[in-house]
mmCIF file of C-alpha atoms in Angstrom:
data_model
loop_
_atom_site.group_PDB
_atom_site.id
_atom_site.type_symbol
_atom_site.label_atom_id
_atom_site.label_comp_id
_atom_site.label_asym_id
_atom_site.label_seq_id
_atom_site.Cartn_x
_atom_site.Cartn_y
_atom_site.Cartn_z
ATOM 1 C CA UNK A 193 27.784 6.744 13.836
ATOM 2 C CA UNK A 194 27.971 2.965 13.775
ATOM 3 C CA UNK A 195 29.408 1.088 10.819
ATOM 4 C CA UNK A 196 27.026 -0.724 8.470
ATOM 5 C CA UNK A 197 26.485 -4.400 9.264
ATOM 6 C CA UNK A 198 27.825 -7.120 7.014
ATOM 7 C CA UNK A 199 26.268 -10.318 5.703
ATOM 8 C CA UNK A 200 27.689 -13.770 5.236
ATOM 9 C CA UNK A 201 27.941 -15.410 1.826
ATOM 10 C CA UNK A 202 25.117 -17.828 2.552
ATOM 11 C CA UNK A 203 22.798 -15.007 3.611
ATOM 12 C CA UNK A 204 23.617 -13.005 0.481
ATOM 13 C CA UNK A 205 22.823 -16.003 -1.735
ATOM 14 C CA UNK A 206 19.436 -16.352 -0.057
ATOM 15 C CA UNK A 207 18.425 -12.735 -0.689
ATOM 16 C CA UNK A 208 15.400 -12.211 -2.916
ATOM 17 C CA UNK A 209 15.935 -10.113 -5.999
ATOM 18 C CA UNK A 210 14.466 -6.606 -5.992
ATOM 19 C CA UNK A 211 11.141 -6.580 -7.794
ATOM 20 C CA UNK A 212 7.976 -4.584 -8.438
ATOM 21 C CA UNK A 213 4.714 -5.278 -6.619
ATOM 22 C CA UNK A 214 2.176 -4.047 -9.163
ATOM 23 C CA UNK A 215 -0.931 -2.147 -8.165
ATOM 24 C CA UNK A 216 -1.692 -2.034 -11.884
ATOM 25 C CA UNK A 217 0.705 -3.736 -14.304
ATOM 26 C CA UNK A 218 1.578 -2.201 -17.684
ATOM 27 C CA UNK A 219 -1.039 -2.882 -20.348
ATOM 28 C CA UNK A 220 1.590 -2.956 -23.109
ATOM 29 C CA UNK A 221 5.203 -2.021 -23.801
ATOM 30 C CA UNK A 222 4.413 1.674 -24.262
ATOM 31 C CA UNK A 223 2.474 2.130 -21.012
ATOM 32 C CA UNK A 224 3.895 4.888 -18.775
ATOM 33 C CA UNK A 225 5.071 3.528 -15.420
ATOM 34 C CA UNK A 226 5.162 5.043 -11.937
ATOM 35 C CA UNK A 227 7.464 3.291 -9.483
ATOM 36 C CA UNK A 228 6.746 4.019 -5.825
ATOM 37 C CA UNK A 229 9.843 3.841 -3.608
ATOM 38 C CA UNK A 230 9.266 3.524 0.164
ATOM 39 C CA UNK A 231 11.656 4.689 2.836
ATOM 40 C CA UNK A 232 13.929 2.521 4.961
ATOM 41 C CA UNK A 233 16.832 2.780 7.377
ATOM 42 C CA UNK A 234 20.305 4.259 7.252
ATOM 43 C CA UNK A 235 21.897 0.883 8.067
ATOM 44 C CA UNK A 236 20.152 -2.487 7.875
ATOM 45 C CA UNK A 237 20.732 -5.641 5.874
ATOM 46 C CA UNK A 238 17.512 -7.206 7.153
ATOM 47 C CA UNK A 239 14.831 -8.179 4.633
ATOM 48 C CA UNK A 240 12.061 -5.617 4.229
ATOM 49 C CA UNK A 241 9.023 -6.501 6.396
ATOM 50 C CA UNK A 242 5.574 -6.290 4.841
ATOM 51 C CA UNK A 243 4.184 -3.730 7.243
ATOM 52 C CA UNK A 244 6.801 -1.130 7.993
ATOM 53 C CA UNK A 245 5.321 2.313 8.597
ATOM 54 C CA UNK A 246 6.989 3.590 5.434
ATOM 55 C CA UNK A 247 5.602 0.824 3.224
ATOM 56 C CA UNK A 248 2.107 1.214 4.643
ATOM 57 C CA UNK A 249 2.224 4.976 4.077
ATOM 58 C CA UNK A 250 3.359 4.616 0.474
ATOM 59 C CA UNK A 251 0.638 2.083 -0.284
ATOM 60 C CA UNK A 252 -1.779 4.990 0.026
ATOM 61 C CA UNK A 253 0.198 6.885 -2.629
ATOM 62 C CA UNK A 254 0.175 3.833 -4.918
ATOM 63 C CA UNK A 255 -3.587 3.517 -4.475
ATOM 64 C CA UNK A 256 -4.254 7.204 -5.168
ATOM 65 C CA UNK A 257 -1.953 7.241 -8.194
ATOM 66 C CA UNK A 258 -3.640 4.148 -9.626
ATOM 67 C CA UNK A 259 -7.093 5.652 -9.082
ATOM 68 C CA UNK A 260 -6.348 9.087 -10.545
ATOM 69 C CA UNK A 261 -3.942 8.085 -13.308
ATOM 70 C CA UNK A 262 -5.890 5.331 -15.098
ATOM 71 C CA UNK A 263 -3.607 5.168 -18.133
ATOM 72 C CA UNK A 264 -0.470 4.636 -16.050
ATOM 73 C CA UNK A 265 0.964 1.440 -14.550
ATOM 74 C CA UNK A 266 1.706 1.787 -10.837
ATOM 75 C CA UNK A 267 3.956 -0.474 -8.774
ATOM 76 C CA UNK A 268 5.976 -0.409 -5.559
ATOM 77 C CA UNK A 269 9.608 -1.513 -5.557
ATOM 78 C CA UNK A 270 10.440 -4.198 -2.997
ATOM 79 C CA UNK A 271 14.091 -3.798 -2.009
ATOM 80 C CA UNK A 272 16.408 -6.655 -1.081
ATOM 81 C CA UNK A 273 17.389 -4.992 2.169
ATOM 82 C CA UNK A 274 15.862 -2.463 4.480
ATOM 83 C CA UNK A 275 18.839 -0.084 4.613
ATOM 84 C CA UNK A 276 20.804 2.277 2.378
ATOM 85 C CA UNK A 277 24.036 0.985 3.909
ATOM 86 C CA UNK A 278 26.469 3.760 3.187
ATOM 87 C CA UNK A 279 28.580 3.262 0.052
ATOM 88 C CA UNK A 280 26.620 0.123 -0.872
ATOM 89 C CA UNK A 281 23.621 2.338 -1.772
ATOM 90 C CA UNK A 282 21.443 -0.764 -1.635
ATOM 91 C CA UNK A 283 18.112 0.945 -2.321
ATOM 92 C CA UNK A 284 19.507 2.883 -5.298
ATOM 93 C CA UNK A 285 21.154 -0.238 -6.707
ATOM 94 C CA UNK A 286 17.834 -2.070 -6.428
ATOM 95 C CA UNK A 287 15.931 0.674 -8.255
ATOM 96 C CA UNK A 288 18.571 0.784 -10.983
ATOM 97 C CA UNK A 289 18.301 -2.984 -11.388
ATOM 98 C CA UNK A 290 14.501 -2.855 -11.582
ATOM 99 C CA UNK A 291 14.700 -0.123 -14.210
ATOM 100 C CA UNK A 292 17.205 -2.118 -16.264
ATOM 101 C CA UNK A 293 14.992 -5.200 -16.174
ATOM 102 C CA UNK A 294 11.646 -3.459 -16.634
ATOM 103 C CA UNK A 295 10.195 -4.606 -19.935
ATOM 104 C CA UNK A 296 8.887 -2.060 -22.432
ATOM 105 C CA UNK A 297 9.845 1.377 -23.601
ATOM 106 C CA UNK A 298 7.291 3.665 -21.950
ATOM 107 C CA UNK A 299 8.417 6.595 -19.778
ATOM 108 C CA UNK A 300 8.971 6.128 -16.035
ATOM 109 C CA UNK A 301 8.393 8.438 -13.073
ATOM 110 C CA UNK A 302 9.994 7.669 -9.697
ATOM 111 C CA UNK A 303 7.945 8.653 -6.622
ATOM 112 C CA UNK A 304 10.033 8.170 -3.487
ATOM 113 C CA UNK A 305 9.688 8.940 0.207
ATOM 114 C CA UNK A 306 12.632 9.497 2.569
ATOM 115 C CA UNK A 307 15.282 6.898 1.608
ATOM 116 C CA UNK A 308 13.130 6.189 -1.452
ATOM 117 C CA UNK A 309 13.459 9.835 -2.470
ATOM 118 C CA UNK A 310 17.230 9.517 -2.248
ATOM 119 C CA UNK A 311 17.096 6.346 -4.353
ATOM 120 C CA UNK A 312 14.871 8.103 -6.906
ATOM 121 C CA UNK A 313 17.391 10.915 -7.330
ATOM 122 C CA UNK A 314 20.318 8.498 -7.585
ATOM 123 C CA UNK A 315 18.575 6.350 -10.225
ATOM 124 C CA UNK A 316 17.138 9.244 -12.235
ATOM 125 C CA UNK A 317 19.804 9.002 -14.923
ATOM 126 C CA UNK A 318 18.330 5.775 -16.330
ATOM 127 C CA UNK A 319 17.214 6.350 -19.940
ATOM 128 C CA UNK A 320 13.464 5.858 -19.428
ATOM 129 C CA UNK A 321 13.143 8.082 -16.368
ATOM 130 C CA UNK A 322 11.269 11.305 -17.128
ATOM 131 C CA UNK A 323 10.976 12.678 -13.635
ATOM 132 C CA UNK A 324 11.440 12.379 -9.898
ATOM 133 C CA UNK A 325 8.909 13.142 -7.174
ATOM 134 C CA UNK A 326 10.824 13.146 -3.871
ATOM 135 C CA UNK A 327 8.706 13.422 -0.717
ATOM 136 C CA UNK A 328 10.541 14.303 2.512
ATOM 137 C CA UNK A 329 13.670 13.003 0.764
ATOM 138 C CA UNK A 330 16.730 11.973 2.735
ATOM 139 C CA UNK A 331 19.264 13.853 0.619
ATOM 140 C CA UNK A 332 22.757 14.532 1.919
ATOM 141 C CA UNK A 333 25.354 17.071 0.903
ATOM 142 C CA UNK A 334 27.199 14.216 -0.792
ATOM 143 C CA UNK A 335 24.362 13.234 -3.126
ATOM 144 C CA UNK A 336 25.027 14.155 -6.751
ATOM 145 C CA UNK A 337 22.708 16.360 -8.784
ATOM 146 C CA UNK A 338 23.887 15.149 -12.197
ATOM 147 C CA UNK A 339 21.465 12.159 -12.385
ATOM 148 C CA UNK A 340 18.479 14.546 -12.687
ATOM 149 C CA UNK A 341 19.884 16.423 -15.680
ATOM 150 C CA UNK A 342 17.123 16.973 -18.219
ATOM 151 C CA UNK A 343 14.416 15.575 -15.920
ATOM 152 C CA UNK A 344 11.453 17.131 -14.111
ATOM 153 C CA UNK A 345 12.063 17.192 -10.346
ATOM 154 C CA UNK A 346 9.449 17.953 -7.688
ATOM 155 C CA UNK A 347 10.475 17.998 -4.013
ATOM 156 C CA UNK A 348 8.275 18.466 -0.950
ATOM 157 C CA UNK A 349 9.191 18.534 2.722
ATOM 158 C CA UNK A 350 7.152 18.899 5.907
ATOM 159 C CA UNK A 351 8.091 22.001 7.883
ATOM 160 C CA UNK A 352 8.078 20.013 11.147
ATOM 161 C CA UNK A 353 10.041 17.008 9.875
ATOM 162 C CA UNK A 354 12.391 15.960 12.682
ATOM 163 C CA UNK A 355 13.603 12.695 11.110
ATOM 164 C CA UNK A 356 14.969 14.230 7.913
ATOM 165 C CA UNK A 357 15.508 17.950 8.316
ATOM 166 C CA UNK A 358 13.952 20.153 5.589
ATOM 167 C CA UNK A 359 17.200 22.060 5.096
ATOM 168 C CA UNK A 360 18.792 18.917 3.639
ATOM 169 C CA UNK A 361 16.475 18.860 0.618
ATOM 170 C CA UNK A 362 16.791 22.652 0.372
ATOM 171 C CA UNK A 363 20.574 22.492 0.133
ATOM 172 C CA UNK A 364 20.368 19.730 -2.479
ATOM 173 C CA UNK A 365 17.819 21.745 -4.492
ATOM 174 C CA UNK A 366 20.071 24.797 -4.366
ATOM 175 C CA UNK A 367 22.917 22.746 -5.821
ATOM 176 C CA UNK A 368 20.600 21.255 -8.440
ATOM 177 C CA UNK A 369 19.382 24.617 -9.749
ATOM 178 C CA UNK A 370 19.730 24.661 -13.544
ATOM 179 C CA UNK A 371 20.408 20.917 -13.837
ATOM 180 C CA UNK A 372 16.902 19.465 -14.357
ATOM 181 C CA UNK A 373 14.626 20.827 -17.068
ATOM 182 C CA UNK A 374 12.112 21.819 -14.396
ATOM 183 C CA UNK A 375 12.521 22.002 -10.642
ATOM 184 C CA UNK A 376 10.109 22.836 -7.827
ATOM 185 C CA UNK A 377 10.395 22.488 -4.066
ATOM 186 C CA UNK A 378 7.485 22.864 -1.659
ATOM 187 C CA UNK A 379 7.269 23.124 2.118
ATOM 188 C CA UNK A 380 4.165 21.643 3.744
ATOM 189 C CA UNK A 381 3.259 23.826 6.745
ATOM 190 C CA UNK A 382 2.911 21.951 10.026
ATOM 191 C CA UNK A 383 3.577 18.527 8.534
ATOM 192 C CA UNK A 384 5.926 15.782 9.665
ATOM 193 C CA UNK A 385 8.098 13.108 8.090
ATOM 194 C CA UNK A 386 5.340 10.554 7.545
ATOM 195 C CA UNK A 387 3.113 13.141 5.817
ATOM 196 C CA UNK A 388 0.123 12.482 8.105
ATOM 197 C CA UNK A 389 -1.120 16.006 8.836
ATOM 198 C CA UNK A 390 -2.122 17.132 5.347
ATOM 199 C CA UNK A 391 -2.091 13.750 3.629
ATOM 200 C CA UNK A 392 -4.528 14.766 0.882
ATOM 201 C CA UNK A 393 -2.239 17.662 -0.076
ATOM 202 C CA UNK A 394 0.701 15.287 -0.508
ATOM 203 C CA UNK A 395 -1.435 12.904 -2.575
ATOM 204 C CA UNK A 396 -2.650 15.737 -4.785
ATOM 205 C CA UNK A 397 0.917 16.953 -5.336
ATOM 206 C CA UNK A 398 2.138 13.462 -6.251
ATOM 207 C CA UNK A 399 -0.610 13.024 -8.869
ATOM 208 C CA UNK A 400 -0.008 16.502 -10.266
ATOM 209 C CA UNK A 401 3.757 15.909 -10.439
ATOM 210 C CA UNK A 402 3.324 12.589 -12.258
ATOM 211 C CA UNK A 403 1.070 14.313 -14.777
ATOM 212 C CA UNK A 404 3.664 17.029 -15.379
ATOM 213 C CA UNK A 405 6.495 14.502 -15.714
ATOM 214 C CA UNK A 406 4.526 12.595 -18.367
ATOM 215 C CA UNK A 407 3.741 15.711 -20.426
ATOM 216 C CA UNK A 408 0.160 15.763 -19.199
ATOM 217 C CA UNK A 409 -1.730 18.762 -17.789
ATOM 218 C CA UNK A 410 0.310 20.898 -15.393
ATOM 219 C CA UNK A 411 -1.535 21.789 -12.211
ATOM 220 C CA UNK A 412 -1.400 25.504 -11.244
ATOM 221 C CA UNK A 413 0.432 24.679 -8.015
ATOM 222 C CA UNK A 414 3.268 23.192 -10.074
ATOM 223 C CA UNK A 415 3.251 26.050 -12.561
ATOM 224 C CA UNK A 416 3.809 28.377 -9.608
ATOM 225 C CA UNK A 417 6.447 26.079 -8.116
ATOM 226 C CA UNK A 418 8.449 25.805 -11.340
ATOM 227 C CA UNK A 419 8.326 29.588 -11.808
ATOM 228 C CA UNK A 420 9.425 30.206 -8.224
ATOM 229 C CA UNK A 421 12.398 27.823 -8.524
ATOM 230 C CA UNK A 422 13.472 29.526 -11.744
ATOM 231 C CA UNK A 423 13.683 32.714 -9.679
ATOM 232 C CA UNK A 424 15.649 30.983 -6.925
ATOM 233 C CA UNK A 425 12.719 30.452 -4.532
ATOM 234 C CA UNK A 426 12.781 26.863 -3.284
ATOM 235 C CA UNK A 427 10.523 27.069 -0.237
ATOM 236 C CA UNK A 428 7.068 27.547 -1.757
ATOM 237 C CA UNK A 429 4.351 26.748 0.829
ATOM 238 C CA UNK A 430 2.071 23.921 -0.271
ATOM 239 C CA UNK A 431 -1.542 24.703 0.549
ATOM 240 C CA UNK A 432 -4.921 23.023 0.217
ATOM 241 C CA UNK A 433 -5.631 22.085 -3.410
ATOM 242 C CA UNK A 434 -8.158 24.423 -4.973
ATOM 243 C CA UNK A 435 -9.567 21.896 -7.407
ATOM 244 C CA UNK A 436 -9.211 18.228 -8.422
ATOM 245 C CA UNK A 437 -6.137 17.241 -10.388
ATOM 246 C CA UNK A 438 -6.853 16.454 -14.017
ATOM 247 C CA UNK A 439 -6.204 12.727 -14.616
ATOM 248 C CA UNK A 440 -2.994 11.886 -16.434
ATOM 249 C CA UNK A 441 -3.370 11.218 -20.118
ATOM 250 C CA UNK A 442 -1.028 8.898 -21.977
ATOM 251 C CA UNK A 443 1.555 10.930 -23.935
ATOM 252 C CA UNK A 444 1.289 10.765 -27.721
#
């Protein structure tokens, strides 16, 4: 595997700060927030282009979350760099910085895909984070489970994912058993890394998981997933939603 690239001092000074691109900004300091975290590359110090496949795919999640969760602010994190970059953990550092600078005191849910799922797990220990929704997450055997202690964690992985193998998130979930307050892991039959095949199923799961993380209604598919994980079953098949997800209500 090639070593991560380096940047000169002048390039580093010119880097934009990580920031949130709001689909719907918080109405006040107590507004719950969902941060959408797109995927990226293993190694790259290039700026993040506007129209990477990962960013375009996660815009659909941001749109659906904003539509179905009207009381929740929804924004996408724009990283400084496109890559994770080994020990630099650039995406995770950027999410941690955004969380530290995010005004207000409402709860936060991190919804990440691929590298964004890894960043969500790594940043989950921030005080305002209530839960993590990790979609086809790039999780390695070296990624810690301690950041998700006391959180709600929902994982989903396409059975035909060839970019990030499903067994990686399975092994991480096995190590995480008993650490989060609630854990569920789903396998999406026939689906691939970019979540194209059953896209509405993924969208439904993301909305349902955000609701559960924010103490809203818990969809039956998640009730079953949490119960299965408590029994050591971490490969629950995700199937067509049987009914619309109840919109998220602001916690009281």
